Amino acid sequence: MALALVTGASRGIGRATAILLAREGYTVAVNYHQNVQAADEVVNLIKASGGKAFTVQADVGDEAQVEAMFERLDQQQEPLTALVNNAGILFTQSRVEALSAERINRVLKTNVTGYFLCCREAVKRMTLPLGGAIVNVSSAAARLGAPFEYVDYAASKGAVDTLTTGLALEVAAQGIRVNAVRPGLIYTEMHASGGEPGRVDRAKSMLPMQRGGQPEEVAQAIVWLLSEKASYVTGSFLELAGGK
Ligand code: NAP
């Protein structure tokens, strides 16, 4: 079977995706940045249900660390055929007029440079005849702009969308499919980083579906996009945002 790398898989959407991919038979590389305990827990959960996984620490915004992470993947028996670019950050809710260059650059480094670097290393390895598939986790914020909250984060997801479109066209003939998901309000710990842990419950009534989403609902879409069932899908965006 094949190897899948999920960045930011120690919690939230990445964690749910890693668990589901393992259930589908992938060996899963569980990337994390700082929380080794949470990443170990994901690997232990996968192993306890008969799956295969291991942790791989790297700051995805750091070129040398990303290269070292992929070199570790090269040592595995299975070839890398799936990448989920998921590791993302945001900071406290703020208007644009209060954003510092330091904060904007930190967001872009993880959310944009990190996605580029992992895509770069993955496509080098996803050679024919196997090829591969990449799913970039974008956000509904790319369409909505996240006013009064984090336009810097929303703009980083706009860049992820453009990366998805451009890379999908570059590598389509090489047997690599590149797609994105755009989650909306999903119950994860990310909202605490924005200063409002209860953000999903506060805002859910504004959604047509009147509820927040679960990480597993996003994971299902990611796993489908990676699978052979989506063999003719590339350069596409799946909205997982309750209708908004
Ligand atoms: P989360 O619960 O905050 O988890 C973030 C994950 O990213 C953690 O595993 C964290 O690892 C990892 N991470 C952060 N910085 C990293 C770095 N520099 N290098 C490697 N890993 C790093 O986030 P989430 O809500 O699941 O979000 C996952 C993705 O979905 C993000 O791209 C986010 O923008 C997107 N999204 C989320 C929502 C939502 O409502 N939650 C909506 C739209 C889009 P450590 O724990 O080790 O630090």
PDB file of N, CA and C in Angstrom, residues 49-118:
ATOM      1  N   SER A  49      -5.860   0.161  16.155  1.00  0.00           N
ATOM      2  CA  SER A  49      -6.917  -0.416  15.311  1.00  0.00           C
ATOM      3  C   SER A  49      -6.335  -1.100  14.074  1.00  0.00           C
ATOM      4  N   GLY A  50      -5.051  -1.480  14.179  1.00  0.00           N
ATOM      5  CA  GLY A  50      -4.450  -2.315  13.128  1.00  0.00           C
ATOM      6  C   GLY A  50      -3.825  -1.547  11.978  1.00  0.00           C
ATOM      7  N   GLY A  51      -3.768  -0.220  12.080  1.00  0.00           N
ATOM      8  CA  GLY A  51      -3.200   0.582  10.999  1.00  0.00           C
ATOM      9  C   GLY A  51      -1.712   0.835  11.185  1.00  0.00           C
ATOM     10  N   LYS A  52      -1.131   1.524  10.184  1.00  0.00           N
ATOM     11  CA  LYS A  52       0.306   1.824  10.241  1.00  0.00           C
ATOM     12  C   LYS A  52       0.533   3.338  10.208  1.00  0.00           C
ATOM     13  N   ALA A  53       1.326   3.830  11.157  1.00  0.00           N
ATOM     14  CA  ALA A  53       1.595   5.271  11.209  1.00  0.00           C
ATOM     15  C   ALA A  53       2.855   5.524  12.017  1.00  0.00           C
ATOM     16  N   PHE A  54       3.443   6.703  11.772  1.00  0.00           N
ATOM     17  CA  PHE A  54       4.589   7.129  12.571  1.00  0.00           C
ATOM     18  C   PHE A  54       4.585   8.654  12.592  1.00  0.00           C
ATOM     19  N   THR A  55       5.230   9.217  13.609  1.00  0.00           N
ATOM     20  CA  THR A  55       5.271  10.681  13.698  1.00  0.00           C
ATOM     21  C   THR A  55       6.482  11.217  12.941  1.00  0.00           C
ATOM     22  N   VAL A  56       6.350  12.437  12.450  1.00  0.00           N
ATOM     23  CA  VAL A  56       7.479  13.106  11.823  1.00  0.00           C
ATOM     24  C   VAL A  56       7.388  14.599  12.149  1.00  0.00           C
ATOM     25  N   GLN A  57       8.340  15.048  12.970  1.00  0.00           N
ATOM     26  CA  GLN A  57       8.323  16.440  13.421  1.00  0.00           C
ATOM     27  C   GLN A  57       8.953  17.334  12.366  1.00  0.00           C
ATOM     28  N   ALA A  58       8.321  18.457  12.087  1.00  0.00           N
ATOM     29  CA  ALA A  58       8.927  19.485  11.229  1.00  0.00           C
ATOM     30  C   ALA A  58       8.062  20.734  11.275  1.00  0.00           C
ATOM     31  N   ASP A  59       8.723  21.883  11.268  1.00  0.00           N
ATOM     32  CA  ASP A  59       8.023  23.145  11.045  1.00  0.00           C
ATOM     33  C   ASP A  59       7.912  23.287   9.532  1.00  0.00           C
ATOM     34  N   VAL A  60       6.679  23.245   9.009  1.00  0.00           N
ATOM     35  CA  VAL A  60       6.530  23.215   7.543  1.00  0.00           C
ATOM     36  C   VAL A  60       6.986  24.517   6.877  1.00  0.00           C
ATOM     37  N   GLY A  61       7.143  25.554   7.664  1.00  0.00           N
ATOM     38  CA  GLY A  61       7.614  26.817   7.096  1.00  0.00           C
ATOM     39  C   GLY A  61       9.136  26.906   6.985  1.00  0.00           C
ATOM     40  N   ASP A  62       9.820  25.896   7.458  1.00  0.00           N
ATOM     41  CA  ASP A  62      11.291  25.888   7.483  1.00  0.00           C
ATOM     42  C   ASP A  62      11.809  24.923   6.406  1.00  0.00           C
ATOM     43  N   GLU A  63      12.473  25.466   5.418  1.00  0.00           N
ATOM     44  CA  GLU A  63      12.881  24.671   4.248  1.00  0.00           C
ATOM     45  C   GLU A  63      13.736  23.462   4.626  1.00  0.00           C
ATOM     46  N   ALA A  64      14.715  23.671   5.495  1.00  0.00           N
ATOM     47  CA  ALA A  64      15.615  22.560   5.857  1.00  0.00           C
ATOM     48  C   ALA A  64      14.839  21.462   6.590  1.00  0.00           C
ATOM     49  N   GLN A  65      13.918  21.878   7.436  1.00  0.00           N
ATOM     50  CA  GLN A  65      13.132  20.882   8.181  1.00  0.00           C
ATOM     51  C   GLN A  65      12.200  20.101   7.254  1.00  0.00           C
ATOM     52  N   VAL A  66      11.637  20.788   6.271  1.00  0.00           N
ATOM     53  CA  VAL A  66      10.761  20.094   5.313  1.00  0.00           C
ATOM     54  C   VAL A  66      11.586  19.087   4.498  1.00  0.00           C
ATOM     55  N   GLU A  67      12.759  19.512   4.059  1.00  0.00           N
ATOM     56  CA  GLU A  67      13.608  18.591   3.284  1.00  0.00           C
ATOM     57  C   GLU A  67      13.980  17.370   4.121  1.00  0.00           C
ATOM     58  N   ALA A  68      14.308  17.598   5.380  1.00  0.00           N
ATOM     59  CA  ALA A  68      14.667  16.474   6.262  1.00  0.00           C
ATOM     60  C   ALA A  68      13.467  15.550   6.474  1.00  0.00           C
ATOM     61  N   MET A  69      12.276  16.140   6.579  1.00  0.00           N
ATOM     62  CA  MET A  69      11.062  15.319   6.762  1.00  0.00           C
ATOM     63  C   MET A  69      10.856  14.408   5.547  1.00  0.00           C
ATOM     64  N   PHE A  70      10.979  14.960   4.344  1.00  0.00           N
ATOM     65  CA  PHE A  70      10.779  14.133   3.145  1.00  0.00           C
ATOM     66  C   PHE A  70      11.889  13.093   2.988  1.00  0.00           C
ATOM     67  N   GLU A  71      13.098  13.426   3.432  1.00  0.00           N
ATOM     68  CA  GLU A  71      14.177  12.422   3.382  1.00  0.00           C
ATOM     69  C   GLU A  71      13.853  11.251   4.311  1.00  0.00           C
ATOM     70  N   ARG A  72      13.189  11.541   5.421  1.00  0.00           N
ATOM     71  CA  ARG A  72      12.743  10.452   6.306  1.00  0.00           C
ATOM     72  C   ARG A  72      11.706   9.590   5.597  1.00  0.00           C
ATOM     73  N   LEU A  73      10.819  10.240   4.850  1.00  0.00           N
ATOM     74  CA  LEU A  73       9.786   9.481   4.127  1.00  0.00           C
ATOM     75  C   LEU A  73      10.424   8.587   3.061  1.00  0.00           C
ATOM     76  N   ASP A  74      11.541   9.051   2.477  1.00  0.00           N
ATOM     77  CA  ASP A  74      12.231   8.255   1.450  1.00  0.00           C
ATOM     78  C   ASP A  74      12.732   6.926   2.010  1.00  0.00           C
ATOM     79  N   GLN A  75      12.921   6.883   3.334  1.00  0.00           N
ATOM     80  CA  GLN A  75      13.430   5.647   3.936  1.00  0.00           C
ATOM     81  C   GLN A  75      12.341   4.601   4.151  1.00  0.00           C
ATOM     82  N   GLN A  76      11.071   4.981   3.935  1.00  0.00           N
ATOM     83  CA  GLN A  76       9.977   4.028   4.103  1.00  0.00           C
ATOM     84  C   GLN A  76       9.924   3.061   2.921  1.00  0.00           C
ATOM     85  N   GLN A  77       9.312   1.906   3.144  1.00  0.00           N
ATOM     86  CA  GLN A  77       9.205   0.931   2.050  1.00  0.00           C
ATOM     87  C   GLN A  77       8.219   1.393   0.984  1.00  0.00           C
ATOM     88  N   GLU A  78       7.123   1.995   1.437  1.00  0.00           N
ATOM     89  CA  GLU A  78       6.087   2.417   0.476  1.00  0.00           C
ATOM     90  C   GLU A  78       6.459   3.752  -0.153  1.00  0.00           C
ATOM     91  N   PRO A  79       6.091   3.952  -1.413  1.00  0.00           N
ATOM     92  CA  PRO A  79       6.326   5.254  -2.049  1.00  0.00           C
ATOM     93  C   PRO A  79       5.271   6.266  -1.581  1.00  0.00           C
ATOM     94  N   LEU A  80       5.668   7.529  -1.549  1.00  0.00           N
ATOM     95  CA  LEU A  80       4.720   8.588  -1.173  1.00  0.00           C
ATOM     96  C   LEU A  80       3.769   8.840  -2.347  1.00  0.00           C
ATOM     97  N   THR A  81       2.477   8.592  -2.121  1.00  0.00           N
ATOM     98  CA  THR A  81       1.508   8.863  -3.205  1.00  0.00           C
ATOM     99  C   THR A  81       0.431   9.856  -2.773  1.00  0.00           C
ATOM    100  N   ALA A  82       0.460  10.274  -1.500  1.00  0.00           N
ATOM    101  CA  ALA A  82      -0.581  11.204  -1.047  1.00  0.00           C
ATOM    102  C   ALA A  82       0.007  12.240  -0.081  1.00  0.00           C
ATOM    103  N   LEU A  83      -0.349  13.498  -0.325  1.00  0.00           N
ATOM    104  CA  LEU A  83       0.043  14.591   0.582  1.00  0.00           C
ATOM    105  C   LEU A  83      -1.200  15.386   0.945  1.00  0.00           C
ATOM    106  N   VAL A  84      -1.373  15.600   2.242  1.00  0.00           N
ATOM    107  CA  VAL A  84      -2.419  16.517   2.707  1.00  0.00           C
ATOM    108  C   VAL A  84      -1.718  17.693   3.366  1.00  0.00           C
ATOM    109  N   ASN A  85      -1.741  18.830   2.673  1.00  0.00           N
ATOM    110  CA  ASN A  85      -1.174  20.064   3.218  1.00  0.00           C
ATOM    111  C   ASN A  85      -2.238  20.678   4.114  1.00  0.00           C
ATOM    112  N   ASN A  86      -2.047  20.534   5.420  1.00  0.00           N
ATOM    113  CA  ASN A  86      -3.117  20.920   6.352  1.00  0.00           C
ATOM    114  C   ASN A  86      -2.643  21.872   7.453  1.00  0.00           C
ATOM    115  N   ALA A  87      -1.342  21.814   7.799  1.00  0.00           N
ATOM    116  CA  ALA A  87      -0.851  22.624   8.927  1.00  0.00           C
ATOM    117  C   ALA A  87      -1.100  24.107   8.653  1.00  0.00           C
ATOM    118  N   GLY A  88      -1.841  24.739   9.544  1.00  0.00           N
ATOM    119  CA  GLY A  88      -2.142  26.155   9.342  1.00  0.00           C
ATOM    120  C   GLY A  88      -2.283  26.875  10.672  1.00  0.00           C
ATOM    121  N   ILE A  89      -2.043  28.177  10.634  1.00  0.00           N
ATOM    122  CA  ILE A  89      -2.151  28.965  11.864  1.00  0.00           C
ATOM    123  C   ILE A  89      -2.935  30.257  11.613  1.00  0.00           C
ATOM    124  N   LEU A  90      -3.456  30.784  12.691  1.00  0.00           N
ATOM    125  CA  LEU A  90      -4.004  32.148  12.669  1.00  0.00           C
ATOM    126  C   LEU A  90      -3.771  32.748  14.045  1.00  0.00           C
ATOM    127  N   PHE A  91      -3.895  34.065  14.104  1.00  0.00           N
ATOM    128  CA  PHE A  91      -3.669  34.765  15.373  1.00  0.00           C
ATOM    129  C   PHE A  91      -4.925  35.523  15.803  1.00  0.00           C
ATOM    130  N   THR A  92      -4.816  36.222  16.916  1.00  0.00           N
ATOM    131  CA  THR A  92      -5.966  36.874  17.538  1.00  0.00           C
ATOM    132  C   THR A  92      -6.744  37.754  16.564  1.00  0.00           C
ATOM    133  N   GLN A  93      -8.057  37.728  16.709  1.00  0.00           N
ATOM    134  CA  GLN A  93      -8.921  38.527  15.839  1.00  0.00           C
ATOM    135  C   GLN A  93      -8.512  39.997  15.885  1.00  0.00           C
ATOM    136  N   SER A  94      -8.454  40.615  14.692  1.00  0.00           N
ATOM    137  CA  SER A  94      -7.926  41.974  14.597  1.00  0.00           C
ATOM    138  C   SER A  94      -8.373  42.601  13.278  1.00  0.00           C
ATOM    139  N   ARG A  95      -8.480  43.928  13.252  1.00  0.00           N
ATOM    140  CA  ARG A  95      -8.719  44.606  11.969  1.00  0.00           C
ATOM    141  C   ARG A  95      -7.390  44.719  11.208  1.00  0.00           C
ATOM    142  N   VAL A  96      -7.465  44.893   9.901  1.00  0.00           N
ATOM    143  CA  VAL A  96      -6.251  44.999   9.082  1.00  0.00           C
ATOM    144  C   VAL A  96      -5.368  46.142   9.574  1.00  0.00           C
ATOM    145  N   GLU A  97      -5.993  47.249   9.989  1.00  0.00           N
ATOM    146  CA  GLU A  97      -5.211  48.430  10.370  1.00  0.00           C
ATOM    147  C   GLU A  97      -4.302  48.177  11.583  1.00  0.00           C
ATOM    148  N   ALA A  98      -4.538  47.080  12.302  1.00  0.00           N
ATOM    149  CA  ALA A  98      -3.702  46.788  13.468  1.00  0.00           C
ATOM    150  C   ALA A  98      -2.691  45.661  13.221  1.00  0.00           C
ATOM    151  N   LEU A  99      -2.611  45.166  11.990  1.00  0.00           N
ATOM    152  CA  LEU A  99      -1.714  44.024  11.720  1.00  0.00           C
ATOM    153  C   LEU A  99      -0.259  44.467  11.555  1.00  0.00           C
ATOM    154  N   SER A 100       0.650  43.743  12.210  1.00  0.00           N
ATOM    155  CA  SER A 100       2.080  44.041  12.049  1.00  0.00           C
ATOM    156  C   SER A 100       2.648  43.195  10.915  1.00  0.00           C
ATOM    157  N   ALA A 101       3.754  43.677  10.344  1.00  0.00           N
ATOM    158  CA  ALA A 101       4.430  42.903   9.296  1.00  0.00           C
ATOM    159  C   ALA A 101       4.897  41.566   9.859  1.00  0.00           C
ATOM    160  N   GLU A 102       5.323  41.584  11.111  1.00  0.00           N
ATOM    161  CA  GLU A 102       5.830  40.356  11.739  1.00  0.00           C
ATOM    162  C   GLU A 102       4.732  39.286  11.772  1.00  0.00           C
ATOM    163  N   ARG A 103       3.527  39.698  12.171  1.00  0.00           N
ATOM    164  CA  ARG A 103       2.414  38.735  12.221  1.00  0.00           C
ATOM    165  C   ARG A 103       2.037  38.243  10.825  1.00  0.00           C
ATOM    166  N   ILE A 104       1.918  39.177   9.885  1.00  0.00           N
ATOM    167  CA  ILE A 104       1.528  38.795   8.516  1.00  0.00           C
ATOM    168  C   ILE A 104       2.539  37.783   7.963  1.00  0.00           C
ATOM    169  N   ASN A 105       3.829  38.072   8.179  1.00  0.00           N
ATOM    170  CA  ASN A 105       4.861  37.178   7.650  1.00  0.00           C
ATOM    171  C   ASN A 105       4.837  35.807   8.312  1.00  0.00           C
ATOM    172  N   ARG A 106       4.510  35.773   9.596  1.00  0.00           N
ATOM    173  CA  ARG A 106       4.423  34.469  10.281  1.00  0.00           C
ATOM    174  C   ARG A 106       3.296  33.630   9.697  1.00  0.00           C
ATOM    175  N   VAL A 107       2.156  34.270   9.458  1.00  0.00           N
ATOM    176  CA  VAL A 107       1.011  33.544   8.879  1.00  0.00           C
ATOM    177  C   VAL A 107       1.376  33.020   7.485  1.00  0.00           C
ATOM    178  N   LEU A 108       1.987  33.887   6.679  1.00  0.00           N
ATOM    179  CA  LEU A 108       2.325  33.481   5.303  1.00  0.00           C
ATOM    180  C   LEU A 108       3.376  32.378   5.292  1.00  0.00           C
ATOM    181  N   LYS A 109       4.311  32.451   6.235  1.00  0.00           N
ATOM    182  CA  LYS A 109       5.396  31.449   6.270  1.00  0.00           C
ATOM    183  C   LYS A 109       4.832  30.036   6.465  1.00  0.00           C
ATOM    184  N   THR A 110       3.942  29.885   7.424  1.00  0.00           N
ATOM    185  CA  THR A 110       3.379  28.553   7.668  1.00  0.00           C
ATOM    186  C   THR A 110       2.338  28.198   6.611  1.00  0.00           C
ATOM    187  N   ASN A 111       1.401  29.106   6.371  1.00  0.00           N
ATOM    188  CA  ASN A 111       0.224  28.758   5.553  1.00  0.00           C
ATOM    189  C   ASN A 111       0.498  28.767   4.053  1.00  0.00           C
ATOM    190  N   VAL A 112       1.473  29.549   3.616  1.00  0.00           N
ATOM    191  CA  VAL A 112       1.743  29.612   2.169  1.00  0.00           C
ATOM    192  C   VAL A 112       3.095  28.960   1.838  1.00  0.00           C
ATOM    193  N   THR A 113       4.175  29.479   2.422  1.00  0.00           N
ATOM    194  CA  THR A 113       5.498  28.885   2.127  1.00  0.00           C
ATOM    195  C   THR A 113       5.488  27.404   2.505  1.00  0.00           C
ATOM    196  N   GLY A 114       4.889  27.082   3.637  1.00  0.00           N
ATOM    197  CA  GLY A 114       4.828  25.682   4.076  1.00  0.00           C
ATOM    198  C   GLY A 114       4.142  24.798   3.051  1.00  0.00           C
ATOM    199  N   TYR A 115       3.025  25.261   2.503  1.00  0.00           N
ATOM    200  CA  TYR A 115       2.300  24.465   1.499  1.00  0.00           C
ATOM    201  C   TYR A 115       3.151  24.318   0.229  1.00  0.00           C
ATOM    202  N   PHE A 116       3.793  25.430  -0.181  1.00  0.00           N
ATOM    203  CA  PHE A 116       4.640  25.370  -1.381  1.00  0.00           C
ATOM    204  C   PHE A 116       5.762  24.350  -1.197  1.00  0.00           C
ATOM    205  N   LEU A 117       6.450  24.431  -0.052  1.00  0.00           N
ATOM    206  CA  LEU A 117       7.608  23.552   0.163  1.00  0.00           C
ATOM    207  C   LEU A 117       7.196  22.084   0.158  1.00  0.00           C
ATOM    208  N   CYS A 118       6.083  21.774   0.825  1.00  0.00           N
ATOM    209  CA  CYS A 118       5.647  20.374   0.865  1.00  0.00           C
ATOM    210  C   CYS A 118       5.188  19.911  -0.511  1.00  0.00           C
TER     211      CYS A 118
END
